[in-house]
mmCIF file of N, CA and C in Angstrom:
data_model
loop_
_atom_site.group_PDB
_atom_site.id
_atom_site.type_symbol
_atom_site.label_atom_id
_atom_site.label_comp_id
_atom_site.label_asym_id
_atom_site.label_seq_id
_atom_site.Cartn_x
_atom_site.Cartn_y
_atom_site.Cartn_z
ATOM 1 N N UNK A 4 -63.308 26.550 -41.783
ATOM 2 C CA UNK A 4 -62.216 27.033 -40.965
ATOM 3 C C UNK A 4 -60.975 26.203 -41.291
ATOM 4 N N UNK A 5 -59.336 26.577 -41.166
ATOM 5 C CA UNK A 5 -58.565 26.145 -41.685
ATOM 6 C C UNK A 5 -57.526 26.366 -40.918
ATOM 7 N N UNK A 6 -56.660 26.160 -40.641
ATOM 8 C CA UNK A 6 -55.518 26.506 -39.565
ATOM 9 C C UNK A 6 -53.957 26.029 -40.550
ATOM 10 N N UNK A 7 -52.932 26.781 -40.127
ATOM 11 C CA UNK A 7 -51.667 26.399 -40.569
ATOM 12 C C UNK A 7 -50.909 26.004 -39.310
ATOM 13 N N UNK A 8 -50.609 24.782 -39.032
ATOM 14 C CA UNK A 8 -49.875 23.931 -37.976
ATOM 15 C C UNK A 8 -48.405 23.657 -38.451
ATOM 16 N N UNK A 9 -47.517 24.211 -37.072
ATOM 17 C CA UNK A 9 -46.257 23.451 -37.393
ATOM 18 C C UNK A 9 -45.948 21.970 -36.429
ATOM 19 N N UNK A 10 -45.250 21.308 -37.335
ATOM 20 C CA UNK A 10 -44.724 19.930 -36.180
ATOM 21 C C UNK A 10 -43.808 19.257 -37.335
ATOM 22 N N UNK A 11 -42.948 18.900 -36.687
ATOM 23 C CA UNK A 11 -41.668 18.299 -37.318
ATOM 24 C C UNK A 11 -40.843 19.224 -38.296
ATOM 25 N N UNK A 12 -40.649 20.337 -37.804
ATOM 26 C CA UNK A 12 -40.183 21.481 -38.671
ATOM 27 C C UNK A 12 -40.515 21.806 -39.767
ATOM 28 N N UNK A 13 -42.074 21.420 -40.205
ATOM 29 C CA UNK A 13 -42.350 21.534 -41.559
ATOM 30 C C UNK A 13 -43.884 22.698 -41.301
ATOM 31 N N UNK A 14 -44.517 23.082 -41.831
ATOM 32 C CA UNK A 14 -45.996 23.940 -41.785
ATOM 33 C C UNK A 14 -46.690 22.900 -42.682
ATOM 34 N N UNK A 15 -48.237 22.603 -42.521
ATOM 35 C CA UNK A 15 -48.992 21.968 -42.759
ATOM 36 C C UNK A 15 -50.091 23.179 -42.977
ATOM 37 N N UNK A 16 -51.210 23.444 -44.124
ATOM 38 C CA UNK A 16 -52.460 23.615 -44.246
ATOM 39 C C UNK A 16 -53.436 22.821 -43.772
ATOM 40 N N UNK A 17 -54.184 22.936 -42.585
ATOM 41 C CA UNK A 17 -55.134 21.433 -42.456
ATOM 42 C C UNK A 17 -56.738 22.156 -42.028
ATOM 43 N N UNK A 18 -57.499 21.391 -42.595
ATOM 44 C CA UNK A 18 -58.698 21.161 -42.213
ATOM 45 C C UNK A 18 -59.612 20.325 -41.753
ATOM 46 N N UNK A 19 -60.754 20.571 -40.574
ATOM 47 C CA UNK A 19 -61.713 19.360 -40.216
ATOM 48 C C UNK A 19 -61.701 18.401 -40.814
ATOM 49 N N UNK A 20 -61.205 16.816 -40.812
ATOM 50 C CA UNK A 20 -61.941 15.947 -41.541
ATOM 51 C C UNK A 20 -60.808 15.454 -42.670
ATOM 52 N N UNK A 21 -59.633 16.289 -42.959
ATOM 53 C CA UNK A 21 -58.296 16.405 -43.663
ATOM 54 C C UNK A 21 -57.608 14.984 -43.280
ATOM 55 N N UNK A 22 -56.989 14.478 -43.532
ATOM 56 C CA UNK A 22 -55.667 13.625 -43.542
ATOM 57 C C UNK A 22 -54.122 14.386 -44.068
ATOM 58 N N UNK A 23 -53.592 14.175 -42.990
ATOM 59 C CA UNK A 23 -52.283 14.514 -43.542
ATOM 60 C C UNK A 23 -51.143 13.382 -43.047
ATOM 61 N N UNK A 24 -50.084 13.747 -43.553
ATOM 62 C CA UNK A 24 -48.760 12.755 -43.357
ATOM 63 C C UNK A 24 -47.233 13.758 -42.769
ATOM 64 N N UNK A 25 -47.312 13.513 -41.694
ATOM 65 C CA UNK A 25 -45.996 14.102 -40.865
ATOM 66 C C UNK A 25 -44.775 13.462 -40.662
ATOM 67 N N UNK A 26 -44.414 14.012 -40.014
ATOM 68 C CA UNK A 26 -42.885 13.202 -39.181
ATOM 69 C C UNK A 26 -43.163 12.651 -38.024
ATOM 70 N N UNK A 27 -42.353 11.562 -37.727
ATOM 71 C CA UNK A 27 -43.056 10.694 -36.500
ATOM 72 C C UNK A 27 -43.413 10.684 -35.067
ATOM 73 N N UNK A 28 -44.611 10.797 -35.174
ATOM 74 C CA UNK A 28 -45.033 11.305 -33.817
ATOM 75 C C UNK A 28 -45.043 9.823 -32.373
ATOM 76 N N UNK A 29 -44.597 10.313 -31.376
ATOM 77 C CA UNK A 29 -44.708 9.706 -30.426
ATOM 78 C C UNK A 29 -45.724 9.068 -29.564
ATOM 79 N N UNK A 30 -46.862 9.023 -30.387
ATOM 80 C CA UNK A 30 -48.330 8.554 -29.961
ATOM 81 C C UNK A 30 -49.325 7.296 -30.938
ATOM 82 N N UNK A 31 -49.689 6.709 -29.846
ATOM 83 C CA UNK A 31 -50.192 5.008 -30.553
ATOM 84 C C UNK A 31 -50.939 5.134 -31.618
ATOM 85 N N UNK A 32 -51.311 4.734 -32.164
ATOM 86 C CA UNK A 32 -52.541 4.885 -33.339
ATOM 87 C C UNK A 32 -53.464 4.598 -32.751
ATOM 88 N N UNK A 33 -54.145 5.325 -32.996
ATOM 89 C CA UNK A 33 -56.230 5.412 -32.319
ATOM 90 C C UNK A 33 -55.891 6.768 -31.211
ATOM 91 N N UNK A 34 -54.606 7.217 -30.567
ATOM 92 C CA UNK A 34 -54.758 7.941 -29.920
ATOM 93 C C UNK A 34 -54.757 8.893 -30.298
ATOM 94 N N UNK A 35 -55.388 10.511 -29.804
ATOM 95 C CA UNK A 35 -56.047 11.574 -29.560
ATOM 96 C C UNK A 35 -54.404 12.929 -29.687
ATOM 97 N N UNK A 36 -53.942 13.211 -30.740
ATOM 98 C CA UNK A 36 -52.917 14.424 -30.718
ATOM 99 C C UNK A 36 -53.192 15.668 -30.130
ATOM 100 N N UNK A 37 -52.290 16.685 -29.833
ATOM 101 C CA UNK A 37 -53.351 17.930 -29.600
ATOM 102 C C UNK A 37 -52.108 18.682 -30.442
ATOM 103 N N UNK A 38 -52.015 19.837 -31.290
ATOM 104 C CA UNK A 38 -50.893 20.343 -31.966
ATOM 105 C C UNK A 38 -50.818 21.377 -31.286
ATOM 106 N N UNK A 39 -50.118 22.340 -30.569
ATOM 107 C CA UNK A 39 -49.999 23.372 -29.913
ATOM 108 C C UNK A 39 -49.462 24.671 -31.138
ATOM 109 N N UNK A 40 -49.008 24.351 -31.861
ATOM 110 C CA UNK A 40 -48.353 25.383 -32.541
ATOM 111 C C UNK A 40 -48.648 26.072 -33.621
ATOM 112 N N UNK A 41 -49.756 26.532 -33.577
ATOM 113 C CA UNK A 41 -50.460 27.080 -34.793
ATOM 114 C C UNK A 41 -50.270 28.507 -34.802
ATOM 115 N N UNK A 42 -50.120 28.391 -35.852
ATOM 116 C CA UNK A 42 -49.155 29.678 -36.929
ATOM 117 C C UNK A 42 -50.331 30.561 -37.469
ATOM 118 N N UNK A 43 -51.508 30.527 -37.761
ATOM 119 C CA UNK A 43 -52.538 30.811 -38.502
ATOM 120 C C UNK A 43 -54.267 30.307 -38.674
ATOM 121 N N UNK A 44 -54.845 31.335 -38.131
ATOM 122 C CA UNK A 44 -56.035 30.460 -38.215
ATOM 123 C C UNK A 44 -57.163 31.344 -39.091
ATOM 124 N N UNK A 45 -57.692 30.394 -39.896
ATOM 125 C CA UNK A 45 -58.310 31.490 -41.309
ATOM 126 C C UNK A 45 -60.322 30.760 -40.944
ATOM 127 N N UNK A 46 -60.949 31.817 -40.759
ATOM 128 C CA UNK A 46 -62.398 31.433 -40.208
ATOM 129 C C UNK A 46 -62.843 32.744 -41.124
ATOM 130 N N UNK A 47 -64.483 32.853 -40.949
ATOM 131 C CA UNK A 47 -65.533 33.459 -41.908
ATOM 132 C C UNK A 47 -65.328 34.984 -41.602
ATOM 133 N N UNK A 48 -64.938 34.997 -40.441
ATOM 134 C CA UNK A 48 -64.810 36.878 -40.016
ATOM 135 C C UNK A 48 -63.571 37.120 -39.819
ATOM 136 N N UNK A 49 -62.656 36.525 -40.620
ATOM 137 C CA UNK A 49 -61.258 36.914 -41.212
ATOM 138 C C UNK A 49 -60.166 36.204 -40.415
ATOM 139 N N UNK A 50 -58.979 36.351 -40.333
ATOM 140 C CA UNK A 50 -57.501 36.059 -39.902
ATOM 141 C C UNK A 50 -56.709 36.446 -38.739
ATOM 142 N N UNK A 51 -56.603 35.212 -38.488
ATOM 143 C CA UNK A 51 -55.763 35.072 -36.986
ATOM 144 C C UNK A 51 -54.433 34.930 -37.010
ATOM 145 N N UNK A 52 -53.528 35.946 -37.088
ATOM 146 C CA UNK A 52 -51.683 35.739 -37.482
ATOM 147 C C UNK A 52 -51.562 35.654 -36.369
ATOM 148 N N UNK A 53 -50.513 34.685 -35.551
ATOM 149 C CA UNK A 53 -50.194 34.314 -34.405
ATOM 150 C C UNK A 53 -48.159 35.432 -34.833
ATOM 151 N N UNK A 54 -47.318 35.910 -33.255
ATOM 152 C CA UNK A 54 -46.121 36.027 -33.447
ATOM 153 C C UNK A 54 -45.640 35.614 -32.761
ATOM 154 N N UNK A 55 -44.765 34.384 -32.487
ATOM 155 C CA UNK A 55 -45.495 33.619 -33.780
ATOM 156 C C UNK A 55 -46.236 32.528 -33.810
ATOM 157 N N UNK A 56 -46.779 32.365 -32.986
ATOM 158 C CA UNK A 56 -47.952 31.418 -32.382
ATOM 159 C C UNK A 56 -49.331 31.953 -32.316
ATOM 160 N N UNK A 57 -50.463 31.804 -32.611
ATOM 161 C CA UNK A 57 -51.862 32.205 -31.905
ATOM 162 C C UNK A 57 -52.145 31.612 -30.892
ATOM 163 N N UNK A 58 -51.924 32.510 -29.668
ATOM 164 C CA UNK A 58 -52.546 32.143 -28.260
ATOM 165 C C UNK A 58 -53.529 31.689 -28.543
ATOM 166 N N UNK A 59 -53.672 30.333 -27.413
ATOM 167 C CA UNK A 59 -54.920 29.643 -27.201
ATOM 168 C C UNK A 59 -55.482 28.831 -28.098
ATOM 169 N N UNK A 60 -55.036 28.760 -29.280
ATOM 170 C CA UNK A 60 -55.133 27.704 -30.180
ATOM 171 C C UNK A 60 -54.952 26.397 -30.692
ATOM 172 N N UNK A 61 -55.448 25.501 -30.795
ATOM 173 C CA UNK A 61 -54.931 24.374 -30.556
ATOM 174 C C UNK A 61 -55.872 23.422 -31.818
ATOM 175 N N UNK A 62 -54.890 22.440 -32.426
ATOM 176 C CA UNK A 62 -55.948 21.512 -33.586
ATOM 177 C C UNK A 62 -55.724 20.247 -32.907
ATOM 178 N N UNK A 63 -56.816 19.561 -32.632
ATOM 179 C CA UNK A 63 -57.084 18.091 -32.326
ATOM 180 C C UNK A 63 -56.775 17.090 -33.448
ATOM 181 N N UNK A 64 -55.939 16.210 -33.152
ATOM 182 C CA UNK A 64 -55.719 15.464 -34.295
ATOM 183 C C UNK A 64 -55.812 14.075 -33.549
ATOM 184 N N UNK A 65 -56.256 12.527 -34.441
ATOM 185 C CA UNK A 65 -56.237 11.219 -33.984
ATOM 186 C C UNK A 65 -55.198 10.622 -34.888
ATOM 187 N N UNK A 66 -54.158 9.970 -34.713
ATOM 188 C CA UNK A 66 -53.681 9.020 -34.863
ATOM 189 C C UNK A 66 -53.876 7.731 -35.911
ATOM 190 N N UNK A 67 -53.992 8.185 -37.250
ATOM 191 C CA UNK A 67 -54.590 6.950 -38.035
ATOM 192 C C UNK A 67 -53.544 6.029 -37.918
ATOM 193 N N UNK A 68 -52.350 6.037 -38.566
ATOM 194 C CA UNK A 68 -50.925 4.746 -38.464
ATOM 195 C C UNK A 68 -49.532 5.473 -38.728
ATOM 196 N N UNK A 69 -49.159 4.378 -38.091
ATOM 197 C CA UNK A 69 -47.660 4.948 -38.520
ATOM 198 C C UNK A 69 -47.341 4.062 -39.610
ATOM 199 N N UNK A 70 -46.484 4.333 -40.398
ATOM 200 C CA UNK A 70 -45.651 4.036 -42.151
ATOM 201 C C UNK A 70 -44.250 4.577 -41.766
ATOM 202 N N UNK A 71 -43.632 3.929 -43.284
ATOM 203 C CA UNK A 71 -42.289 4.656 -43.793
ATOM 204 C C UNK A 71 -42.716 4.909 -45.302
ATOM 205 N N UNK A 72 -42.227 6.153 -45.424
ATOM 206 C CA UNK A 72 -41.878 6.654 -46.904
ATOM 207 C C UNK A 72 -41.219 6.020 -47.921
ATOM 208 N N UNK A 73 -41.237 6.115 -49.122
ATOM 209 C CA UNK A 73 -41.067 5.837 -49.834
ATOM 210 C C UNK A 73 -39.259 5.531 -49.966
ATOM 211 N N UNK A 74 -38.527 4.920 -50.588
ATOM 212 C CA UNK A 74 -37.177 4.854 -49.778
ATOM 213 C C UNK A 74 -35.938 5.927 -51.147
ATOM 214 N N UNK A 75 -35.128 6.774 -50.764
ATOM 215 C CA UNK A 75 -34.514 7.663 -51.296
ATOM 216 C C UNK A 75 -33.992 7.044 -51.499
ATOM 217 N N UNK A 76 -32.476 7.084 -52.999
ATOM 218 C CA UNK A 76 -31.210 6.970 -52.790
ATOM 219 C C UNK A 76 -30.405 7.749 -53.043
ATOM 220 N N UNK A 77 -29.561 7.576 -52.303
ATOM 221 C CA UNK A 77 -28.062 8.796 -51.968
ATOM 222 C C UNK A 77 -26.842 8.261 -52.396
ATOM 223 N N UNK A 78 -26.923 9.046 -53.848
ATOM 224 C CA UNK A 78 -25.722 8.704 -54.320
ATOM 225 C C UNK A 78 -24.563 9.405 -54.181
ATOM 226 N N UNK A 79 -23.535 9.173 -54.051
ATOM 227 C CA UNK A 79 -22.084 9.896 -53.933
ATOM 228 C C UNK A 79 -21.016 9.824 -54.723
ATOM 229 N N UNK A 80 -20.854 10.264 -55.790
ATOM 230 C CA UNK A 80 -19.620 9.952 -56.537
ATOM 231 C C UNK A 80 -18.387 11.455 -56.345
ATOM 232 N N UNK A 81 -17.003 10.607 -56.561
ATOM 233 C CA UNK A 81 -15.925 11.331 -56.714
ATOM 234 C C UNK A 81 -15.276 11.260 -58.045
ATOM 235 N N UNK A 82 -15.067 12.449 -58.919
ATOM 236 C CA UNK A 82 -14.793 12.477 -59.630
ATOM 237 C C UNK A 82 -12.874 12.328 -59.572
ATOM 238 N N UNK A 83 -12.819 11.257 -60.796
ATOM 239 C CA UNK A 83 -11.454 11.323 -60.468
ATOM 240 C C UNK A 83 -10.407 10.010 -59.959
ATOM 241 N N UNK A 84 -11.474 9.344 -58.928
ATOM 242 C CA UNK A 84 -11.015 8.582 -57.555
ATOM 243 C C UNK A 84 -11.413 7.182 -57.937
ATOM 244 N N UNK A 85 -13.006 6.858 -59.311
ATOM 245 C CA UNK A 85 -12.915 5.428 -59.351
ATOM 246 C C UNK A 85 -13.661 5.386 -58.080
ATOM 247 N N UNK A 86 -14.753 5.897 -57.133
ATOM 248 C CA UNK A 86 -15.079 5.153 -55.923
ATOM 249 C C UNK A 86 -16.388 6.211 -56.122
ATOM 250 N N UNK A 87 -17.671 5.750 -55.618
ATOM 251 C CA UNK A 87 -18.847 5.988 -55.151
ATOM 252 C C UNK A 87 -19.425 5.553 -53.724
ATOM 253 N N UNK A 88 -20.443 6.145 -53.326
ATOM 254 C CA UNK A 88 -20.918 5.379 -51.924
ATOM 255 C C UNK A 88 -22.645 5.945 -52.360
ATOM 256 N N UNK A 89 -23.510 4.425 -52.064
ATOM 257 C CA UNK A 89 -24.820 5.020 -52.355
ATOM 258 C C UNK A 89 -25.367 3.801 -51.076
ATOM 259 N N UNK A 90 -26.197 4.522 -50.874
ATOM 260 C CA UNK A 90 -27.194 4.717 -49.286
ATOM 261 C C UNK A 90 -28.483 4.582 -49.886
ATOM 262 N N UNK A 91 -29.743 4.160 -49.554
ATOM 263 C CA UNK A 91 -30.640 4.289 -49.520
ATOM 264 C C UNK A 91 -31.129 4.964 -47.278
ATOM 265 N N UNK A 92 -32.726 5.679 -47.797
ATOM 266 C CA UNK A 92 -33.018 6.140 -46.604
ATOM 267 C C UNK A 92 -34.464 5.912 -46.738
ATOM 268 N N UNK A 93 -35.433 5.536 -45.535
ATOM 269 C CA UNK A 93 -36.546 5.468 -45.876
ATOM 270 C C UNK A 93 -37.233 6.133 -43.988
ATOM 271 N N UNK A 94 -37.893 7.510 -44.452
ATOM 272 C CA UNK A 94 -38.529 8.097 -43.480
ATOM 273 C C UNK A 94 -39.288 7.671 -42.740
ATOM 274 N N UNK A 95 -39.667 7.842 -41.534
ATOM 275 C CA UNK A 95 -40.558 7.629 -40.825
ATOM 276 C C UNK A 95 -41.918 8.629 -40.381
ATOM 277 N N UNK A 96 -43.094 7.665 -41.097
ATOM 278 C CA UNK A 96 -44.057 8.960 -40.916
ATOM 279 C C UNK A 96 -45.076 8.760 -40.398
ATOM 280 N N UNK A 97 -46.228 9.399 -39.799
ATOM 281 C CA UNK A 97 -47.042 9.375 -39.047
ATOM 282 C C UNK A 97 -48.461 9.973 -39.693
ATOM 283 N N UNK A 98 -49.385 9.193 -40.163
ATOM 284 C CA UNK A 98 -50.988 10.081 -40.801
ATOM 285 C C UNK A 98 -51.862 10.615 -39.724
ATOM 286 N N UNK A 99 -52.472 11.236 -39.941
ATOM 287 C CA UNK A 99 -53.113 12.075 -38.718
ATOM 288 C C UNK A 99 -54.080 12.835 -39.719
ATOM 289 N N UNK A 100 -55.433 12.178 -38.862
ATOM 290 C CA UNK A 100 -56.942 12.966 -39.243
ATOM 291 C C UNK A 100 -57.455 14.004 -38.312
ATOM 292 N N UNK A 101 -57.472 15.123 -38.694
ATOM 293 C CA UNK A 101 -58.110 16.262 -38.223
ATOM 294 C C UNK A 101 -59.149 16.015 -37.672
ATOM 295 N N UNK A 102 -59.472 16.485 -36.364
ATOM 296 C CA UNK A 102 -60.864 16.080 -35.498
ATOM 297 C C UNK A 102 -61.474 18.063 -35.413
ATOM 298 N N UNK A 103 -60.449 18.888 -34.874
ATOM 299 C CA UNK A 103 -60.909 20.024 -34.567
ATOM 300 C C UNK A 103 -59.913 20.770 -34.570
ATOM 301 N N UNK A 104 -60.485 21.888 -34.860
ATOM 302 C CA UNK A 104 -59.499 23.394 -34.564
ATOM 303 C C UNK A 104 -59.962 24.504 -34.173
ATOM 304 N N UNK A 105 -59.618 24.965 -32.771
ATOM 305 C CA UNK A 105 -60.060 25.699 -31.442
ATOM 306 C C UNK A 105 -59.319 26.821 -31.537
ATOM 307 N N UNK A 106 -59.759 28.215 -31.630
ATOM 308 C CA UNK A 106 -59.098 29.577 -32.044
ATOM 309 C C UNK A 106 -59.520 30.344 -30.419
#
């Protein structure tokens, strides 16, 4: 069974037992997620299209750690002007192991 979850404006493919890496969630590590927003749920006697949600669905997720990403840089040049501006950015993200997914 497989579900497509949204959270942090992005869609995720996830399954039982899966690890994934999100945007930063507001919950401790070791604690218990619940994702409300599932978009899709794919099981042995076919497909669940939610519009745009599937009622009653829900994937259990735990809390492995929070991290930052890898760090970007943002460069800016003006042509012309002799002047640049460069930034680095480094995300904040959250791993999360799949416990269950309830259709």
């Amino acid at each position: 069974m497989y579900a497509i979850v949204e959270t942090g404006g992005k869609q995720y493919r996830v399954e039982e037992g899966a690890k994934i890496t999100v945007e930063k969630l507001t919950a401790d590590a070791g604690a218990e997620v619940a994702l409300e927003k599932v978009l899709l749920v794919g099981e042995a006697a076919g497909l669940k299209v939610g519009a745009p949600y599937v009622s009653g669905a829900k994937v259990t997720c735990e809390v492995v750690e929070h991290m930052r990403g890898p760090k970007i840089v943002v460069f800016h040049k003006w042509r012309r002007n002799d002047s640049h501006k460069k930034t680095g950015h480094r995300q904040d993200l959250t791993t999360l192991k799949i416990k269950s997914i309830q259709a």
